[in-house]
């Protein structure tokens, strides 16, 4: 009796082992599925149909809400090949064959081999409607294989095959995208459309509901935000253009006109079918007056050359003619007690002297204070020159200082020659944006007996008009005659003044004035200055006439004339012409390869990096790293380097143009990576390696490249690294690190940087080092802390090409500091005027009068792709406008009773009561 009992127990154990210790319900389910699979092989069609319906019902119910692998998929895994065989053997005329294909497509999620694309294969043989009934996870898996298959077909087409037909795939896209959008899966929908190059479908309607658009009022902001963020990682120019066009059309359709204008500014003239001015004109024509004014403020901040002659008030705003009233006069406006209190709190009401910035009395000891005060006496002319620049930067735009504006002009005549030029030009910085009063003060210096004073006045006219489009247009009226002066210094100053005044304007009359200088002049310095001025004026326009002039000059110039340091400005001017235009500069790169002189190589590197500026292009960064890794065959002297050899110690030092392209490659790495957070972080690691293992030309450019990544953004890590580099053994590295500290903290009054610079000033042993420290202190306290030179604005989504061009000009000067800033061309510092802008948030009413409102200001938080309504700022504080905004700060209205006309609270924002804005943001379509 024991043996039968034992055999019965063994049978139970075998069954339990086969069932995996399943519960009775699971065992019943598994047996039912196995029975259904067995009956699929029956000859009776009715039995087959019944079994298939059972399988479909169980799988569909299990996959509708998938939190783990559904049990039917587990139990059917051993029978996957059997089901595929049944499907293959079924006749095409059998109605159940499509249903079996649908079932196999779902099973293939967990059973197919990687890369086989069996989900897509079976789904195309089944029904493509009602995909959502199989569950969201199935739709995602299908979309993934669909994108991979589309890419494979595109690649096969490039190899000459004919299997690139994609209509079957697009029909599935038309089903999947509406499902994703209906279920708030915006990222998955956009990703699929990008992979299948069908992004324009977002502008269409639902397939079965022609009256309902795919992107509606409830989701257009999220969809467009994700679209624009994806643009950072799209390499193909055509795909990027289509993506931005779609975002522009969606914003415009839903009345989000200020955001649409931001997209239009990103596109620029990349869309040759619809130039920027045409698109902008259409946008302005189809919106109301208040929205036009708000968009005009955005164009003014961007230094756009768009003109809207239909509304003179709007055109005046675009020309930045409102800037002076919102900046310098705020603390002094009668009746605004709040603003006066703010001015006193920020210590901006009174004019600052250079000593107020130096704070020499805060030295650590009496000896250090004595050394810091005695050092300037060794080189008083240079100390006075430093004080001139500090005074100009600190009091920029306030129309009042204690050195130049008081009667008597005593400070002007404390300087000599080029120092007098810088002092006279500083009036333009002090009176910046106030053309009427500024010209009145500057005019008398145009008739001075000193040619350097007249040259400074010419430059001041350009600076005071920087980024302003005034009806009287003084620079083009006054400066052309000085361009033809018999004095070389006046000609040079007038050329630079035109470049500063009309940066980003694309003015043809200025081209007619400067082009003959490049063609006919024998003075390479004037040719170089004219090239960089034209590059700034026509930045990003790909102007072929100017490019041809510059390249022709490079080809015709003698080797001796190209040996001077300023010759590299020819390459910079050429690079600015193709700024941000990518492949448009390839043809010019081929031409530059024919130039054998090293300056041709420098121009090629500059052009290539400018063309891909702020794109984050990894291939371009790798190419620049290869250049940085080049080893020099023989020791060469680099400008500013302390290294010499025995044979070279007695010889005069000449610029090492052979190695300078490496310095420009380092700057190029930062230029390409800037604006893209992940790429910028990775670049910081790369610079550490370059500092350790790079050649002197590479190392000296690293501090400048670090500052380019964080302009007016005093990141603690960058500041700490700069502080270490200021004590580097290589003098050029330390000088550039000091300048870098000034650029990183420009306009922020950062106390940590201020302390570091004071220590450097106390212990400076060389007059040149002290001079550079003073310049950095002036940059740090620029505009008494109210200005920024960051080229990014609109929540760091837009880059002002004119501002970046002026910064690049300054950085190229720093690459050879001893031949430029520390020599007679120090007035090139004033190029930074084109990048200066207030970092205030102003709120104004419908009449454009200042309107203090409560806003929350905090650190910006990335919300792309997040579900629900996430907070856009963190660690915020509530302030009353006007308020200062840092580079990474973001503001939002604290009250729901007000509505802003701008999608981003930055710069000048028009606000009005919410109840009067019902439909106010709607554009006419």
Tab-separated table of N, CA and C in Angstrom, residues 653-729:
chain	number	residue	atom	x	y	z
A	653	UNK	N	61.315	89.461	-29.103
A	653	UNK	CA	60.241	88.474	-29.172
A	653	UNK	C	59.222	88.880	-30.232
A	654	UNK	N	58.930	87.948	-31.141
A	654	UNK	CA	57.912	88.164	-32.158
A	654	UNK	C	56.740	87.238	-31.893
A	655	UNK	N	55.580	87.626	-32.304
A	655	UNK	CA	54.418	86.778	-32.061
A	655	UNK	C	54.587	85.412	-32.705
A	656	UNK	N	54.215	84.394	-31.978
A	656	UNK	CA	54.294	83.038	-32.482
A	656	UNK	C	52.972	82.674	-33.137
A	657	UNK	N	52.809	83.037	-34.380
A	657	UNK	CA	51.564	82.771	-35.078
A	657	UNK	C	51.394	81.293	-35.379
A	658	UNK	N	52.501	80.542	-35.372
A	658	UNK	CA	52.408	79.120	-35.670
A	658	UNK	C	51.591	78.399	-34.598
A	659	UNK	N	51.774	78.793	-33.346
A	659	UNK	CA	51.115	78.105	-32.238
A	659	UNK	C	49.821	78.773	-31.809
A	660	UNK	N	49.534	79.967	-32.308
A	660	UNK	CA	48.378	80.682	-31.789
A	660	UNK	C	47.067	80.001	-32.150
A	661	UNK	N	47.027	79.237	-33.227
A	661	UNK	CA	45.774	78.567	-33.583
A	661	UNK	C	45.339	77.597	-32.490
A	662	UNK	N	46.310	77.102	-31.697
A	662	UNK	CA	45.933	76.236	-30.579
A	662	UNK	C	45.169	77.016	-29.515
A	663	UNK	N	45.603	78.245	-29.255
A	663	UNK	CA	44.870	79.082	-28.293
A	663	UNK	C	43.449	79.329	-28.782
A	664	UNK	N	43.314	79.583	-30.071
A	664	UNK	CA	41.978	79.832	-30.618
A	664	UNK	C	41.126	78.571	-30.589
A	665	UNK	N	41.769	77.414	-30.708
A	665	UNK	CA	41.022	76.158	-30.599
A	665	UNK	C	40.466	75.969	-29.193
A	666	UNK	N	41.241	76.367	-28.177
A	666	UNK	CA	40.750	76.275	-26.790
A	666	UNK	C	39.533	77.179	-26.603
A	667	UNK	N	39.644	78.426	-27.078
A	667	UNK	CA	38.479	79.318	-27.018
A	667	UNK	C	37.306	78.726	-27.790
A	668	UNK	N	37.624	78.084	-28.911
A	668	UNK	CA	36.562	77.494	-29.731
A	668	UNK	C	35.816	76.393	-29.012
A	669	UNK	N	36.519	75.600	-28.210
A	669	UNK	CA	35.846	74.547	-27.439
A	669	UNK	C	34.783	75.158	-26.526
A	670	UNK	N	35.164	76.213	-25.814
A	670	UNK	CA	34.201	76.875	-24.926
A	670	UNK	C	33.087	77.528	-25.724
A	671	UNK	N	33.415	78.098	-26.872
A	671	UNK	CA	32.409	78.782	-27.676
A	671	UNK	C	31.364	77.810	-28.198
A	672	UNK	N	31.787	76.629	-28.626
A	672	UNK	CA	30.837	75.638	-29.126
A	672	UNK	C	29.987	75.077	-27.988
A	673	UNK	N	30.601	74.884	-26.816
A	673	UNK	CA	29.892	74.238	-25.698
A	673	UNK	C	29.024	75.198	-24.908
A	674	UNK	N	29.281	76.499	-24.988
A	674	UNK	CA	28.546	77.437	-24.145
A	674	UNK	C	27.065	77.437	-24.495
A	675	UNK	N	26.233	77.626	-23.487
A	675	UNK	CA	24.794	77.640	-23.702
A	675	UNK	C	24.149	76.286	-23.565
A	676	UNK	N	24.934	75.214	-23.554
A	676	UNK	CA	24.404	73.863	-23.410
A	676	UNK	C	24.998	73.287	-22.141
A	677	UNK	N	24.166	73.116	-21.106
A	677	UNK	CA	24.653	72.860	-19.754
A	677	UNK	C	25.488	71.590	-19.650
A	678	UNK	N	25.008	70.502	-20.250
A	678	UNK	CA	25.733	69.234	-20.119
A	678	UNK	C	27.090	69.322	-20.807
A	679	UNK	N	27.098	69.874	-22.009
A	679	UNK	CA	28.355	70.024	-22.724
A	679	UNK	C	29.328	70.935	-21.999
A	680	UNK	N	28.802	71.990	-21.380
A	680	UNK	CA	29.669	72.911	-20.645
A	680	UNK	C	30.311	72.216	-19.443
A	681	UNK	N	29.547	71.375	-18.752
A	681	UNK	CA	30.106	70.654	-17.607
A	681	UNK	C	31.200	69.685	-18.050
A	682	UNK	N	30.964	69.001	-19.154
A	682	UNK	CA	31.980	68.076	-19.657
A	682	UNK	C	33.225	68.837	-20.113
A	683	UNK	N	33.024	70.020	-20.653
A	683	UNK	CA	34.148	70.817	-21.118
A	683	UNK	C	35.047	71.240	-19.959
A	684	UNK	N	34.454	71.486	-18.805
A	684	UNK	CA	35.251	71.876	-17.641
A	684	UNK	C	36.268	70.794	-17.286
A	685	UNK	N	35.872	69.537	-17.417
A	685	UNK	CA	36.813	68.448	-17.143
A	685	UNK	C	37.940	68.440	-18.174
A	686	UNK	N	37.561	68.701	-19.425
A	686	UNK	CA	38.568	68.717	-20.491
A	686	UNK	C	39.616	69.790	-20.235
A	687	UNK	N	39.192	70.941	-19.763
A	687	UNK	CA	40.130	72.028	-19.512
A	687	UNK	C	41.120	71.669	-18.407
A	688	UNK	N	40.701	70.855	-17.457
A	688	UNK	CA	41.644	70.405	-16.427
A	688	UNK	C	42.805	69.637	-17.055
A	689	UNK	N	42.492	68.777	-18.025
A	689	UNK	CA	43.543	68.009	-18.706
A	689	UNK	C	44.447	68.934	-19.527
A	690	UNK	N	43.844	69.918	-20.176
A	690	UNK	CA	44.646	70.842	-20.979
A	690	UNK	C	45.606	71.646	-20.100
A	691	UNK	N	45.163	72.002	-18.909
A	691	UNK	CA	46.041	72.742	-17.999
A	691	UNK	C	47.228	71.896	-17.557
A	692	UNK	N	47.010	70.601	-17.391
A	692	UNK	CA	48.078	69.735	-16.903
A	692	UNK	C	49.057	69.343	-18.005
A	693	UNK	N	48.524	69.089	-19.203
A	693	UNK	CA	49.366	68.494	-20.237
A	693	UNK	C	49.517	69.362	-21.489
A	694	UNK	N	48.864	70.513	-21.540
A	694	UNK	CA	48.885	71.321	-22.743
A	694	UNK	C	50.160	72.136	-22.891
A	695	UNK	N	50.424	72.550	-24.143
A	695	UNK	CA	51.529	73.442	-24.443
A	695	UNK	C	51.209	74.846	-23.921
A	696	UNK	N	52.209	75.719	-23.791
A	696	UNK	CA	51.943	77.084	-23.298
A	696	UNK	C	50.841	77.823	-24.053
A	697	UNK	N	50.779	77.757	-25.385
A	697	UNK	CA	49.670	78.449	-26.070
A	697	UNK	C	48.305	77.913	-25.668
A	698	UNK	N	48.248	76.625	-25.333
A	698	UNK	CA	46.982	76.024	-24.905
A	698	UNK	C	46.654	76.452	-23.487
A	699	UNK	N	47.628	76.383	-22.606
A	699	UNK	CA	47.387	76.704	-21.201
A	699	UNK	C	46.966	78.162	-21.020
A	700	UNK	N	47.567	79.066	-21.789
A	700	UNK	CA	47.269	80.482	-21.570
A	700	UNK	C	45.837	80.819	-21.959
A	701	UNK	N	45.230	80.024	-22.841
A	701	UNK	CA	43.864	80.310	-23.282
A	701	UNK	C	42.809	79.667	-22.387
A	702	UNK	N	43.211	78.715	-21.550
A	702	UNK	CA	42.225	78.013	-20.714
A	702	UNK	C	41.470	78.957	-19.774
A	703	UNK	N	42.139	79.889	-19.057
A	703	UNK	CA	41.362	80.795	-18.193
A	703	UNK	C	40.328	81.613	-18.965
A	704	UNK	N	40.676	82.046	-20.167
A	704	UNK	CA	39.721	82.812	-20.970
A	704	UNK	C	38.557	81.921	-21.408
A	705	UNK	N	38.858	80.672	-21.744
A	705	UNK	CA	37.795	79.751	-22.142
A	705	UNK	C	36.859	79.451	-20.973
A	706	UNK	N	37.421	79.299	-19.791
A	706	UNK	CA	36.583	79.085	-18.603
A	706	UNK	C	35.652	80.271	-18.365
A	707	UNK	N	36.186	81.472	-18.535
A	707	UNK	CA	35.345	82.654	-18.331
A	707	UNK	C	34.270	82.756	-19.405
A	708	UNK	N	34.565	82.300	-20.618
A	708	UNK	CA	33.564	82.343	-21.684
A	708	UNK	C	32.381	81.437	-21.371
A	709	UNK	N	32.632	80.358	-20.655
A	709	UNK	CA	31.541	79.462	-20.263
A	709	UNK	C	30.656	80.070	-19.186
A	710	UNK	N	31.181	81.024	-18.436
A	710	UNK	CA	30.450	81.572	-17.294
A	710	UNK	C	30.545	83.095	-17.276
A	711	UNK	N	30.212	83.744	-18.373
A	711	UNK	CA	30.241	85.207	-18.428
A	711	UNK	C	29.174	85.776	-17.484
A	712	UNK	N	29.585	86.692	-16.608
A	712	UNK	CA	28.685	87.316	-15.629
A	712	UNK	C	27.945	86.270	-14.796
A	713	UNK	N	28.605	85.161	-14.522
A	713	UNK	CA	27.986	84.055	-13.785
A	713	UNK	C	29.043	83.487	-12.828
A	714	UNK	N	29.209	84.099	-11.634
A	714	UNK	CA	30.306	83.713	-10.731
A	714	UNK	C	30.079	82.375	-10.052
A	715	UNK	N	30.239	81.317	-10.818
A	715	UNK	CA	30.141	79.963	-10.275
A	715	UNK	C	31.305	79.709	-9.321
A	716	UNK	N	31.015	79.116	-8.182
A	716	UNK	CA	32.030	78.959	-7.135
A	716	UNK	C	33.208	78.133	-7.630
A	717	UNK	N	32.941	77.025	-8.321
A	717	UNK	CA	34.030	76.167	-8.786
A	717	UNK	C	34.946	76.876	-9.762
A	718	UNK	N	34.362	77.645	-10.677
A	718	UNK	CA	35.163	78.375	-11.661
A	718	UNK	C	36.007	79.438	-10.968
A	719	UNK	N	35.394	80.164	-10.038
A	719	UNK	CA	36.125	81.214	-9.319
A	719	UNK	C	37.301	80.614	-8.562
A	720	UNK	N	37.085	79.481	-7.926
A	720	UNK	CA	38.153	78.842	-7.170
A	720	UNK	C	39.295	78.414	-8.090
A	721	UNK	N	38.957	77.875	-9.257
A	721	UNK	CA	40.000	77.455	-10.191
A	721	UNK	C	40.754	78.665	-10.758
A	722	UNK	N	40.021	79.724	-11.058
A	722	UNK	CA	40.661	80.953	-11.540
A	722	UNK	C	41.619	81.515	-10.491
A	723	UNK	N	41.198	81.450	-9.245
A	723	UNK	CA	42.046	81.973	-8.163
A	723	UNK	C	43.376	81.242	-8.122
A	724	UNK	N	43.370	79.945	-8.329
A	724	UNK	CA	44.622	79.179	-8.347
A	724	UNK	C	45.477	79.560	-9.555
A	725	UNK	N	44.817	79.765	-10.700
A	725	UNK	CA	45.571	80.081	-11.914
A	725	UNK	C	46.193	81.473	-11.875
A	726	UNK	N	45.681	82.370	-11.034
A	726	UNK	CA	46.284	83.703	-10.947
A	726	UNK	C	47.693	83.659	-10.380
A	727	UNK	N	48.079	82.547	-9.773
A	727	UNK	CA	49.429	82.396	-9.216
A	727	UNK	C	50.272	81.449	-10.059
A	728	UNK	N	49.866	81.205	-11.304
A	728	UNK	CA	50.588	80.282	-12.166
A	728	UNK	C	51.983	80.840	-12.490
A	729	UNK	N	52.910	79.919	-12.770
A	729	UNK	CA	54.277	80.335	-13.084
A	729	UNK	C	54.357	81.061	-14.420
